[in-house]
């Protein structure tokens, strides 16, 4: 078995994801994997010869092979998946997100030291060690800070039981994901349960998904090849989920001055032929109460059939934002202010949504050539061609394939079939990543809560290695 990559136990993404800079960006905006400074075209299975891409010499590089290949510079349509293109994600969004924080086993003589958090001191099995910049397969080195004397450690996503090792391997996580774990665990379990995470890895840890019976892990399966595959449209997976440019601004722009009147949302609309509306007899308070018990789709239907619900109170949207988007904790800054909650809900949905649209678009792009070849096959059959004749005709007409596929894609883009530009304008990649991680964390914490209680004897035994 060859090289295999460790992933963040919490969110499933690797620690080694490269970025290919644009021509107008500094060298520091490019990086490769495992301490390599940049991506070269020759690294790719298929060289990128897309118009607009270039390769520039980097003669100062100590490795003559690398400097001979030159650094690949992304044009707008770069096709390399060795790194994310600078045209599709900023260096700022990716910076710091890939560092590996290690949750390491406590040694037998582990004693609290300055800086330990209460939950680390309370934990039986593990503590939060330092951060490594580029873990190499199973080993995380040069950890900063050095806590409890630990400068380097082995890391693994799988349960160690049965792997024939006496060593305790640390759990690798992204720093930002761990900060979110602290938040979710505190909220759902009343404490930061690192022991729970340790026990969960021991009972359900798996590779490459992180856990057996994988979590939803949106988009992870398409990027988790032997090396991380930077598939176009998955940039959000490596966008910093805590440092999100534009989020505070979006939230604050929905606060209104105290004079503004906006208790309800939507117009009453034109008077429709009066028909019996059983809800007309309900007081506004009862209507509001009813809304609180209905699914969003039912509310939409109710609006269509009952004039009493044509307009919806702002409070309805406030409740949606606060209960259905728990990962956007920044909305608490709006406390006590007058807010257009409907506007906020629409804009936050647009900012962290879009994932399903991306999936549909990717599926369509993959399916298009297959559909075309199937159509051609059927056409040739209809014409009665078989054997050699069919192969000959296939080769001849197949020549136009690529052009036809390109034309179809261009036509779809021109027709606005995939509103990439609109999406780009409203999407906050980091927020989308935060939502993805939060949803995974909720499941992880649920699994921790469901772990069988630790028996006293077993507990004592497991501390004597
Ligand atoms: Zn992560
Ligand atoms: Zn390229």
GROMACS .gro file of C-alpha atoms and ligand atoms in nm:
model
  467
    1UNK     CA    1   0.000   0.000   0.000
    2UNK     CA    2   0.137   0.341  -0.093
    3UNK     CA    3   0.113   0.676   0.069
    4UNK     CA    4  -0.217   0.754   0.235
    5UNK     CA    5  -0.319   1.084   0.377
    6UNK     CA    6  -0.450   1.157   0.728
    7UNK     CA    7  -0.751   1.383   0.747
    8UNK     CA    8  -0.907   1.610   1.004
    9UNK     CA    9  -1.098   1.371   1.228
   10UNK     CA   10  -1.375   1.627   1.265
   11UNK     CA   11  -1.438   1.749   0.911
   12UNK     CA   12  -1.271   1.492   0.686
   13UNK     CA   13  -1.049   1.735   0.489
   14UNK     CA   14  -0.675   1.681   0.443
   15UNK     CA   15  -0.397   1.903   0.583
   16UNK     CA   16  -0.213   1.920   0.253
   17UNK     CA   17  -0.396   2.126  -0.005
   18UNK     CA   18  -0.201   2.335  -0.254
   19UNK     CA   19  -0.285   2.670  -0.410
   20UNK     CA   20  -0.184   2.785  -0.758
   21UNK     CA   21  -0.146   3.161  -0.767
   22UNK     CA   22  -0.258   3.404  -1.035
   23UNK     CA   23   0.001   3.604  -1.228
   24UNK     CA   24  -0.063   3.919  -1.025
   25UNK     CA   25  -0.015   3.755  -0.686
   26UNK     CA   26   0.309   3.736  -0.484
   27UNK     CA   27   0.504   3.410  -0.444
   28UNK     CA   28   0.368   3.378  -0.091
   29UNK     CA   29   0.020   3.324  -0.235
   30UNK     CA   30   0.133   2.992  -0.386
   31UNK     CA   31   0.211   2.672  -0.202
   32UNK     CA   32   0.237   2.305  -0.274
   33UNK     CA   33   0.206   1.998  -0.057
   34UNK     CA   34   0.436   1.884   0.221
   35UNK     CA   35   0.660   2.183   0.237
   36UNK     CA   36   0.697   2.214  -0.140
   37UNK     CA   37   0.674   2.579  -0.233
   38UNK     CA   38   0.459   2.561  -0.543
   39UNK     CA   39   0.285   2.341  -0.798
   40UNK     CA   40   0.464   2.252  -1.120
   41UNK     CA   41   0.285   2.135  -1.429
   42UNK     CA   42   0.502   1.826  -1.443
   43UNK     CA   43   0.350   1.711  -1.113
   44UNK     CA   44   0.021   1.660  -1.288
   45UNK     CA   45  -0.084   1.337  -1.454
   46UNK     CA   46  -0.204   1.553  -1.740
   47UNK     CA   47  -0.016   1.874  -1.808
   48UNK     CA   48  -0.221   2.191  -1.810
   49UNK     CA   49  -0.204   2.363  -2.145
   50UNK     CA   50  -0.509   2.576  -2.105
   51UNK     CA   51  -0.492   2.916  -2.268
   52UNK     CA   52  -0.409   3.181  -2.011
   53UNK     CA   53  -0.197   2.952  -1.791
   54UNK     CA   54   0.180   2.994  -1.788
   55UNK     CA   55   0.486   2.830  -1.635
   56UNK     CA   56   0.750   3.058  -1.494
   57UNK     CA   57   1.107   2.969  -1.401
   58UNK     CA   58   1.196   2.957  -1.031
   59UNK     CA   59   1.569   2.926  -1.070
   60UNK     CA   60   1.639   3.000  -0.705
   61UNK     CA   61   1.480   2.672  -0.600
   62UNK     CA   62   1.738   2.433  -0.446
   63UNK     CA   63   1.599   2.129  -0.627
   64UNK     CA   64   1.719   2.154  -0.991
   65UNK     CA   65   1.436   1.927  -1.107
   66UNK     CA   66   1.176   2.153  -0.955
   67UNK     CA   67   1.334   2.473  -1.086
   68UNK     CA   68   1.359   2.323  -1.435
   69UNK     CA   69   0.988   2.251  -1.439
   70UNK     CA   70   0.898   2.599  -1.326
   71UNK     CA   71   0.600   2.713  -1.127
   72UNK     CA   72   0.258   2.680  -1.278
   73UNK     CA   73   0.061   3.005  -1.282
   74UNK     CA   74  -0.314   2.972  -1.313
   75UNK     CA   75  -0.513   3.141  -1.586
   76UNK     CA   76  -0.889   3.182  -1.540
   77UNK     CA   77  -0.963   2.837  -1.683
   78UNK     CA   78  -0.679   2.638  -1.529
   79UNK     CA   79  -0.761   2.268  -1.520
   80UNK     CA   80  -0.502   2.140  -1.275
   81UNK     CA   81  -0.652   1.974  -0.970
   82UNK     CA   82  -0.317   1.956  -0.787
   83UNK     CA   83  -0.404   2.281  -0.619
   84UNK     CA   84  -0.693   2.525  -0.599
   85UNK     CA   85  -0.672   2.804  -0.852
   86UNK     CA   86  -0.612   3.157  -0.727
   87UNK     CA   87  -0.898   3.259  -0.955
   88UNK     CA   88  -1.144   3.068  -0.742
   89UNK     CA   89  -1.028   3.116  -0.383
   90UNK     CA   90  -0.818   3.386  -0.220
   91UNK     CA   91  -0.498   3.310  -0.034
   92UNK     CA   92  -0.649   3.484   0.267
   93UNK     CA   93  -0.941   3.241   0.276
   94UNK     CA   94  -0.710   2.939   0.273
   95UNK     CA   95  -0.441   3.072   0.502
   96UNK     CA   96  -0.406   2.894   0.837
   97UNK     CA   97  -0.694   2.656   0.776
   98UNK     CA   98  -0.476   2.354   0.705
   99UNK     CA   99  -0.261   2.342   1.015
  100UNK     CA  100  -0.285   2.021   1.217
  101UNK     CA  101  -0.371   2.036   1.586
  102UNK     CA  102  -0.294   1.713   1.769
  103UNK     CA  103  -0.503   1.572   2.050
  104UNK     CA  104  -0.250   1.348   2.218
  105UNK     CA  105  -0.259   1.077   2.482
  106UNK     CA  106  -0.170   1.172   2.837
  107UNK     CA  107   0.142   0.996   2.954
  108UNK     CA  108   0.130   0.806   3.278
  109UNK     CA  109   0.306   1.085   3.465
  110UNK     CA  110   0.110   1.369   3.303
  111UNK     CA  111   0.082   1.665   3.536
  112UNK     CA  112  -0.109   1.987   3.471
  113UNK     CA  113   0.105   2.276   3.354
  114UNK     CA  114   0.043   2.646   3.305
  115UNK     CA  115  -0.192   2.711   3.017
  116UNK     CA  116  -0.386   2.384   3.039
  117UNK     CA  117  -0.758   2.431   3.015
  118UNK     CA  118  -0.985   2.283   3.280
  119UNK     CA  119  -1.126   2.025   3.041
  120UNK     CA  120  -0.773   1.904   2.960
  121UNK     CA  121  -0.691   1.865   3.327
  122UNK     CA  122  -1.019   1.682   3.386
  123UNK     CA  123  -0.973   1.446   3.091
  124UNK     CA  124  -0.855   1.091   3.154
  125UNK     CA  125  -0.711   0.996   2.817
  126UNK     CA  126  -0.584   1.297   2.629
  127UNK     CA  127  -0.493   1.664   2.611
  128UNK     CA  128  -0.465   1.926   2.337
  129UNK     CA  129  -0.103   1.932   2.219
  130UNK     CA  130   0.059   2.168   1.968
  131UNK     CA  131   0.007   2.248   1.603
  132UNK     CA  132   0.210   2.104   1.316
  133UNK     CA  133   0.233   2.286   0.984
  134UNK     CA  134   0.247   2.000   0.743
  135UNK     CA  135   0.195   1.654   0.881
  136UNK     CA  136   0.348   1.388   0.663
  137UNK     CA  137   0.130   1.082   0.639
  138UNK     CA  138   0.143   0.945   0.996
  139UNK     CA  139   0.372   1.193   1.162
  140UNK     CA  140   0.321   1.547   1.289
  141UNK     CA  141   0.647   1.726   1.367
  142UNK     CA  142   0.782   2.055   1.499
  143UNK     CA  143   0.466   2.118   1.695
  144UNK     CA  144   0.407   2.463   1.835
  145UNK     CA  145   0.370   2.526   2.121
  146UNK     CA  146   0.550   2.238   2.284
  147UNK     CA  147   0.304   2.130   2.550
  148UNK     CA  148   0.396   1.870   2.808
  149UNK     CA  149   0.725   1.818   2.628
  150UNK     CA  150   0.558   1.692   2.311
  151UNK     CA  151   0.736   1.816   2.000
  152UNK     CA  152   0.624   1.547   1.761
  153UNK     CA  153   0.375   1.267   1.753
  154UNK     CA  154   0.220   1.003   1.533
  155UNK     CA  155  -0.132   1.074   1.412
  156UNK     CA  156  -0.408   0.848   1.290
  157UNK     CA  157  -0.777   0.859   1.206
  158UNK     CA  158  -0.836   0.494   1.272
  159UNK     CA  159  -0.897   0.314   1.595
  160UNK     CA  160  -0.558   0.184   1.705
  161UNK     CA  161  -0.695  -0.133   1.851
  162UNK     CA  162  -0.600  -0.423   1.628
  163UNK     CA  163  -0.333  -0.228   1.441
  164UNK     CA  164  -0.067  -0.400   1.646
  165UNK     CA  165   0.079  -0.088   1.798
  166UNK     CA  166   0.139  -0.019   2.165
  167UNK     CA  167   0.183   0.348   2.098
  168UNK     CA  168  -0.091   0.598   2.152
  169UNK     CA  169  -0.143   0.792   1.833
  170UNK     CA  170  -0.280   1.144   1.842
  171UNK     CA  171  -0.602   1.256   1.676
  172UNK     CA  172  -0.534   1.510   1.399
  173UNK     CA  173  -0.780   1.799   1.363
  174UNK     CA  174  -0.783   2.142   1.204
  175UNK     CA  175  -0.745   2.419   1.461
  176UNK     CA  176  -1.061   2.592   1.344
  177UNK     CA  177  -1.260   2.268   1.349
  178UNK     CA  178  -1.144   2.206   1.705
  179UNK     CA  179  -1.256   2.553   1.810
  180UNK     CA  180  -1.596   2.471   1.666
  181UNK     CA  181  -1.591   2.134   1.844
  182UNK     CA  182  -1.534   2.319   2.173
  183UNK     CA  183  -1.841   2.529   2.103
  184UNK     CA  184  -2.073   2.248   1.989
  185UNK     CA  185  -1.960   2.007   2.262
  186UNK     CA  186  -2.013   2.270   2.532
  187UNK     CA  187  -2.356   2.351   2.394
  188UNK     CA  188  -2.478   1.992   2.354
  189UNK     CA  189  -2.287   1.802   2.622
  190UNK     CA  190  -2.228   2.078   2.875
  191UNK     CA  191  -1.848   2.036   2.850
  192UNK     CA  192  -1.565   2.008   2.601
  193UNK     CA  193  -1.554   1.630   2.588
  194UNK     CA  194  -1.211   1.545   2.443
  195UNK     CA  195  -1.224   1.207   2.618
  196UNK     CA  196  -1.548   1.143   2.432
  197UNK     CA  197  -1.377   1.224   2.102
  198UNK     CA  198  -1.087   0.995   2.197
  199UNK     CA  199  -1.322   0.708   2.278
  200UNK     CA  200  -1.523   0.767   1.961
  201UNK     CA  201  -1.208   0.746   1.748
  202UNK     CA  202  -1.119   0.424   1.932
  203UNK     CA  203  -1.458   0.270   1.865
  204UNK     CA  204  -1.557   0.415   1.526
  205UNK     CA  205  -1.240   0.570   1.382
  206UNK     CA  206  -1.188   0.484   1.019
  207UNK     CA  207  -1.003   0.589   0.708
  208UNK     CA  208  -1.054   0.784   0.485
  209UNK     CA  209  -1.388   0.919   0.610
  210UNK     CA  210  -1.279   0.968   0.972
  211UNK     CA  211  -1.552   0.748   1.115
  212UNK     CA  212  -1.727   0.425   1.027
  213UNK     CA  213  -2.079   0.474   0.895
  214UNK     CA  214  -1.956   0.798   0.752
  215UNK     CA  215  -2.122   1.123   0.837
  216UNK     CA  216  -2.290   1.316   0.558
  217UNK     CA  217  -1.950   1.462   0.465
  218UNK     CA  218  -2.070   1.663   0.168
  219UNK     CA  219  -1.822   1.662  -0.123
  220UNK     CA  220  -1.551   1.480   0.074
  221UNK     CA  221  -1.566   1.164  -0.135
  222UNK     CA  222  -1.486   1.348  -0.457
  223UNK     CA  223  -1.173   1.519  -0.322
  224UNK     CA  224  -1.031   1.238  -0.108
  225UNK     CA  225  -0.810   1.062  -0.357
  226UNK     CA  226  -0.465   0.936  -0.263
  227UNK     CA  227  -0.372   1.304  -0.259
  228UNK     CA  228  -0.634   1.573  -0.209
  229UNK     CA  229  -0.798   1.642  -0.544
  230UNK     CA  230  -0.881   2.010  -0.585
  231UNK     CA  231  -1.199   1.964  -0.786
  232UNK     CA  232  -1.344   2.287  -0.920
  233UNK     CA  233  -1.641   2.396  -0.712
  234UNK     CA  234  -1.515   2.246  -0.386
  235UNK     CA  235  -1.301   2.546  -0.285
  236UNK     CA  236  -1.526   2.610   0.013
  237UNK     CA  237  -1.392   2.293   0.180
  238UNK     CA  238  -1.070   2.478   0.259
  239UNK     CA  239  -1.212   2.826   0.325
  240UNK     CA  240  -1.149   2.942   0.679
  241UNK     CA  241  -1.475   2.881   0.867
  242UNK     CA  242  -1.412   3.131   1.146
  243UNK     CA  243  -1.244   3.422   0.969
  244UNK     CA  244  -1.509   3.507   0.711
  245UNK     CA  245  -1.463   3.832   0.527
  246UNK     CA  246  -1.797   4.002   0.466
  247UNK     CA  247  -2.004   3.816   0.728
  248UNK     CA  248  -2.016   4.092   0.991
  249UNK     CA  249  -2.093   4.342   0.722
  250UNK     CA  250  -2.378   4.129   0.586
  251UNK     CA  251  -2.529   4.088   0.932
  252UNK     CA  252  -2.498   4.453   1.027
  253UNK     CA  253  -2.647   4.571   0.701
  254UNK     CA  254  -2.975   4.405   0.803
  255UNK     CA  255  -3.005   4.613   1.120
  256UNK     CA  256  -3.252   4.897   1.076
  257UNK     CA  257  -3.272   5.233   1.242
  258UNK     CA  258  -3.526   5.244   1.520
  259UNK     CA  259  -3.773   5.453   1.319
  260UNK     CA  260  -3.807   5.201   1.038
  261UNK     CA  261  -4.129   5.011   1.024
  262UNK     CA  262  -4.097   4.648   0.934
  263UNK     CA  263  -4.309   4.428   1.152
  264UNK     CA  264  -4.432   4.214   0.867
  265UNK     CA  265  -4.290   4.077   0.546
  266UNK     CA  266  -4.448   4.052   0.198
  267UNK     CA  267  -4.734   4.248   0.049
  268UNK     CA  268  -5.091   4.151   0.112
  269UNK     CA  269  -5.122   4.124  -0.264
  270UNK     CA  270  -5.424   4.180  -0.478
  271UNK     CA  271  -5.762   4.109  -0.329
  272UNK     CA  272  -5.862   3.766  -0.443
  273UNK     CA  273  -6.216   3.646  -0.483
  274UNK     CA  274  -6.328   3.603  -0.130
  275UNK     CA  275  -6.364   3.243  -0.040
  276UNK     CA  276  -6.401   3.089   0.297
  277UNK     CA  277  -6.083   3.142   0.500
  278UNK     CA  278  -6.107   2.951   0.827
  279UNK     CA  279  -5.797   3.126   0.960
  280UNK     CA  280  -5.954   3.472   0.933
  281UNK     CA  281  -6.113   3.414   1.272
  282UNK     CA  282  -5.776   3.362   1.445
  283UNK     CA  283  -5.610   3.643   1.638
  284UNK     CA  284  -5.263   3.753   1.517
  285UNK     CA  285  -5.115   3.592   1.829
  286UNK     CA  286  -5.271   3.257   1.748
  287UNK     CA  287  -5.158   3.286   1.386
  288UNK     CA  288  -4.803   3.341   1.510
  289UNK     CA  289  -4.825   3.046   1.742
  290UNK     CA  290  -4.946   2.829   1.457
  291UNK     CA  291  -4.657   2.938   1.233
  292UNK     CA  292  -4.414   2.823   1.498
  293UNK     CA  293  -4.542   2.467   1.466
  294UNK     CA  294  -4.536   2.438   1.089
  295UNK     CA  295  -4.270   2.317   0.848
  296UNK     CA  296  -4.137   2.583   0.613
  297UNK     CA  297  -4.306   2.419   0.314
  298UNK     CA  298  -4.642   2.417   0.494
  299UNK     CA  299  -4.606   2.786   0.569
  300UNK     CA  300  -4.542   2.852   0.200
  301UNK     CA  301  -4.858   2.660   0.109
  302UNK     CA  302  -5.059   2.835   0.376
  303UNK     CA  303  -4.959   3.169   0.231
  304UNK     CA  304  -5.106   3.062  -0.101
  305UNK     CA  305  -5.442   2.956   0.032
  306UNK     CA  306  -5.508   3.193   0.319
  307UNK     CA  307  -5.514   3.568   0.310
  308UNK     CA  308  -5.454   3.569   0.686
  309UNK     CA  309  -5.103   3.437   0.622
  310UNK     CA  310  -5.020   3.636   0.309
  311UNK     CA  311  -4.795   3.850   0.524
  312UNK     CA  312  -4.557   3.692   0.774
  313UNK     CA  313  -4.427   3.852   1.091
  314UNK     CA  314  -4.056   3.935   1.116
  315UNK     CA  315  -4.053   3.724   1.430
  316UNK     CA  316  -4.112   3.418   1.215
  317UNK     CA  317  -3.786   3.477   1.029
  318UNK     CA  318  -3.602   3.567   1.344
  319UNK     CA  319  -3.694   3.227   1.482
  320UNK     CA  320  -3.573   3.055   1.165
  321UNK     CA  321  -3.238   3.235   1.175
  322UNK     CA  322  -3.186   3.163   1.543
  323UNK     CA  323  -3.295   2.801   1.545
  324UNK     CA  324  -3.209   2.674   1.198
  325UNK     CA  325  -2.872   2.847   1.160
  326UNK     CA  326  -2.700   2.784   1.493
  327UNK     CA  327  -2.360   2.804   1.322
  328UNK     CA  328  -2.402   3.179   1.267
  329UNK     CA  329  -2.343   3.285   1.626
  330UNK     CA  330  -2.259   3.638   1.515
  331UNK     CA  331  -2.631   3.720   1.489
  332UNK     CA  332  -2.632   3.763   1.867
  333UNK     CA  333  -2.461   4.098   1.804
  334UNK     CA  334  -2.800   4.217   1.677
  335UNK     CA  335  -2.956   4.176   2.019
  336UNK     CA  336  -3.172   4.473   2.111
  337UNK     CA  337  -3.157   4.620   1.760
  338UNK     CA  338  -3.435   4.643   1.505
  339UNK     CA  339  -3.364   4.398   1.228
  340UNK     CA  340  -3.505   4.303   0.892
  341UNK     CA  341  -3.493   3.933   0.975
  342UNK     CA  342  -3.643   3.828   0.646
  343UNK     CA  343  -3.372   4.006   0.453
  344UNK     CA  344  -3.109   3.859   0.685
  345UNK     CA  345  -3.246   3.508   0.642
  346UNK     CA  346  -3.252   3.541   0.260
  347UNK     CA  347  -2.897   3.673   0.248
  348UNK     CA  348  -2.754   3.420   0.492
  349UNK     CA  349  -2.923   3.139   0.300
  350UNK     CA  350  -2.769   3.263  -0.024
  351UNK     CA  351  -2.431   3.297   0.146
  352UNK     CA  352  -2.408   2.947   0.290
  353UNK     CA  353  -2.626   2.769   0.040
  354UNK     CA  354  -2.535   2.680  -0.313
  355UNK     CA  355  -2.391   2.339  -0.232
  356UNK     CA  356  -2.670   2.149  -0.403
  357UNK     CA  357  -2.647   2.376  -0.707
  358UNK     CA  358  -2.275   2.298  -0.731
  359UNK     CA  359  -2.342   1.928  -0.707
  360UNK     CA  360  -2.603   1.944  -0.983
  361UNK     CA  361  -2.372   2.147  -1.202
  362UNK     CA  362  -2.082   1.905  -1.153
  363UNK     CA  363  -2.307   1.611  -1.222
  364UNK     CA  364  -2.432   1.773  -1.541
  365UNK     CA  365  -2.076   1.846  -1.656
  366UNK     CA  366  -1.973   1.485  -1.595
  367UNK     CA  367  -2.286   1.345  -1.750
  368UNK     CA  368  -2.279   1.554  -2.067
  369UNK     CA  369  -2.007   1.360  -2.257
  370UNK     CA  370  -2.156   1.030  -2.144
  371UNK     CA  371  -2.501   1.129  -2.268
  372UNK     CA  372  -2.352   1.242  -2.597
  373UNK     CA  373  -2.171   0.915  -2.655
  374UNK     CA  374  -2.483   0.718  -2.563
  375UNK     CA  375  -2.686   0.921  -2.814
  376UNK     CA  376  -2.429   0.854  -3.084
  377UNK     CA  377  -2.429   0.483  -3.007
  378UNK     CA  378  -2.806   0.470  -3.037
  379UNK     CA  379  -2.798   0.672  -3.357
  380UNK     CA  380  -2.547   0.435  -3.518
  381UNK     CA  381  -2.755   0.136  -3.413
  382UNK     CA  382  -3.061   0.297  -3.563
  383UNK     CA  383  -2.868   0.337  -3.889
  384UNK     CA  384  -2.811  -0.037  -3.884
  385UNK     CA  385  -2.433  -0.021  -3.840
  386UNK     CA  386  -2.254  -0.302  -3.663
  387UNK     CA  387  -1.902  -0.435  -3.609
  388UNK     CA  388  -1.622  -0.266  -3.800
  389UNK     CA  389  -1.857  -0.031  -3.979
  390UNK     CA  390  -1.987   0.097  -3.652
  391UNK     CA  391  -1.634   0.142  -3.509
  392UNK     CA  392  -1.526   0.336  -3.817
  393UNK     CA  393  -1.823   0.567  -3.806
  394UNK     CA  394  -1.783   0.605  -3.432
  395UNK     CA  395  -1.423   0.718  -3.471
  396UNK     CA  396  -1.521   0.964  -3.744
  397UNK     CA  397  -1.815   1.131  -3.573
  398UNK     CA  398  -1.655   1.109  -3.230
  399UNK     CA  399  -1.392   1.359  -3.347
  400UNK     CA  400  -1.636   1.642  -3.295
  401UNK     CA  401  -1.720   1.531  -2.945
  402UNK     CA  402  -1.507   1.769  -2.749
  403UNK     CA  403  -1.619   2.064  -2.957
  404UNK     CA  404  -1.986   1.968  -2.915
  405UNK     CA  405  -1.948   1.931  -2.539
  406UNK     CA  406  -1.770   2.267  -2.517
  407UNK     CA  407  -2.044   2.429  -2.727
  408UNK     CA  408  -2.314   2.287  -2.500
  409UNK     CA  409  -2.137   2.411  -2.190
  410UNK     CA  410  -2.096   2.756  -2.340
  411UNK     CA  411  -2.463   2.764  -2.445
  412UNK     CA  412  -2.569   2.662  -2.092
  413UNK     CA  413  -2.354   2.934  -1.940
  414UNK     CA  414  -2.483   3.194  -2.186
  415UNK     CA  415  -2.839   3.095  -2.104
  416UNK     CA  416  -2.767   3.137  -1.732
  417UNK     CA  417  -2.839   2.772  -1.661
  418UNK     CA  418  -2.584   2.774  -1.382
  419UNK     CA  419  -2.584   3.120  -1.235
  420UNK     CA  420  -2.218   3.100  -1.142
  421UNK     CA  421  -2.175   3.475  -1.129
  422UNK     CA  422  -2.478   3.535  -0.910
  423UNK     CA  423  -2.364   3.260  -0.682
  424UNK     CA  424  -2.015   3.393  -0.665
  425UNK     CA  425  -2.149   3.733  -0.569
  426UNK     CA  426  -2.360   3.610  -0.278
  427UNK     CA  427  -2.170   3.309  -0.151
  428UNK     CA  428  -1.943   3.327   0.151
  429UNK     CA  429  -1.727   3.018   0.109
  430UNK     CA  430  -1.609   3.021   0.469
  431UNK     CA  431  -1.967   3.031   0.596
  432UNK     CA  432  -2.056   2.741   0.373
  433UNK     CA  433  -1.764   2.549   0.517
  434UNK     CA  434  -1.868   2.645   0.869
  435UNK     CA  435  -2.216   2.507   0.805
  436UNK     CA  436  -2.071   2.182   0.669
  437UNK     CA  437  -1.840   2.139   0.969
  438UNK     CA  438  -2.112   2.231   1.217
  439UNK     CA  439  -2.346   1.968   1.075
  440UNK     CA  440  -2.072   1.704   1.100
  441UNK     CA  441  -1.991   1.812   1.455
  442UNK     CA  442  -2.352   1.781   1.565
  443UNK     CA  443  -2.347   1.419   1.448
  444UNK     CA  444  -2.009   1.353   1.613
  445UNK     CA  445  -2.126   1.496   1.943
  446UNK     CA  446  -2.446   1.290   1.918
  447UNK     CA  447  -2.232   0.978   1.875
  448UNK     CA  448  -2.017   1.075   2.172
  449UNK     CA  449  -2.330   1.111   2.384
  450UNK     CA  450  -2.440   0.763   2.275
  451UNK     CA  451  -2.113   0.591   2.377
  452UNK     CA  452  -2.155   0.335   2.653
  453UNK     CA  453  -2.047   0.461   2.994
  454UNK     CA  454  -1.688   0.389   3.091
  455UNK     CA  455  -1.673   0.116   3.348
  456UNK     CA  456  -1.455   0.192   3.645
  457UNK     CA  457  -1.227  -0.112   3.601
  458UNK     CA  458  -1.187  -0.063   3.232
  459UNK     CA  459  -1.103   0.299   3.297
  460UNK     CA  460  -0.832   0.212   3.546
  461UNK     CA  461  -0.693  -0.054   3.315
  462UNK     CA  462  -0.676   0.171   3.013
  463UNK     CA  463  -0.459   0.417   3.202
  464UNK     CA  464  -0.187   0.162   3.257
  465UNK     CA  465  -0.030   0.120   2.917
  466LIG    ZN1  466  -1.138   2.002   0.984
  467LIG    ZN1  467  -0.328   2.569  -1.565
   0.00000   0.00000   0.00000
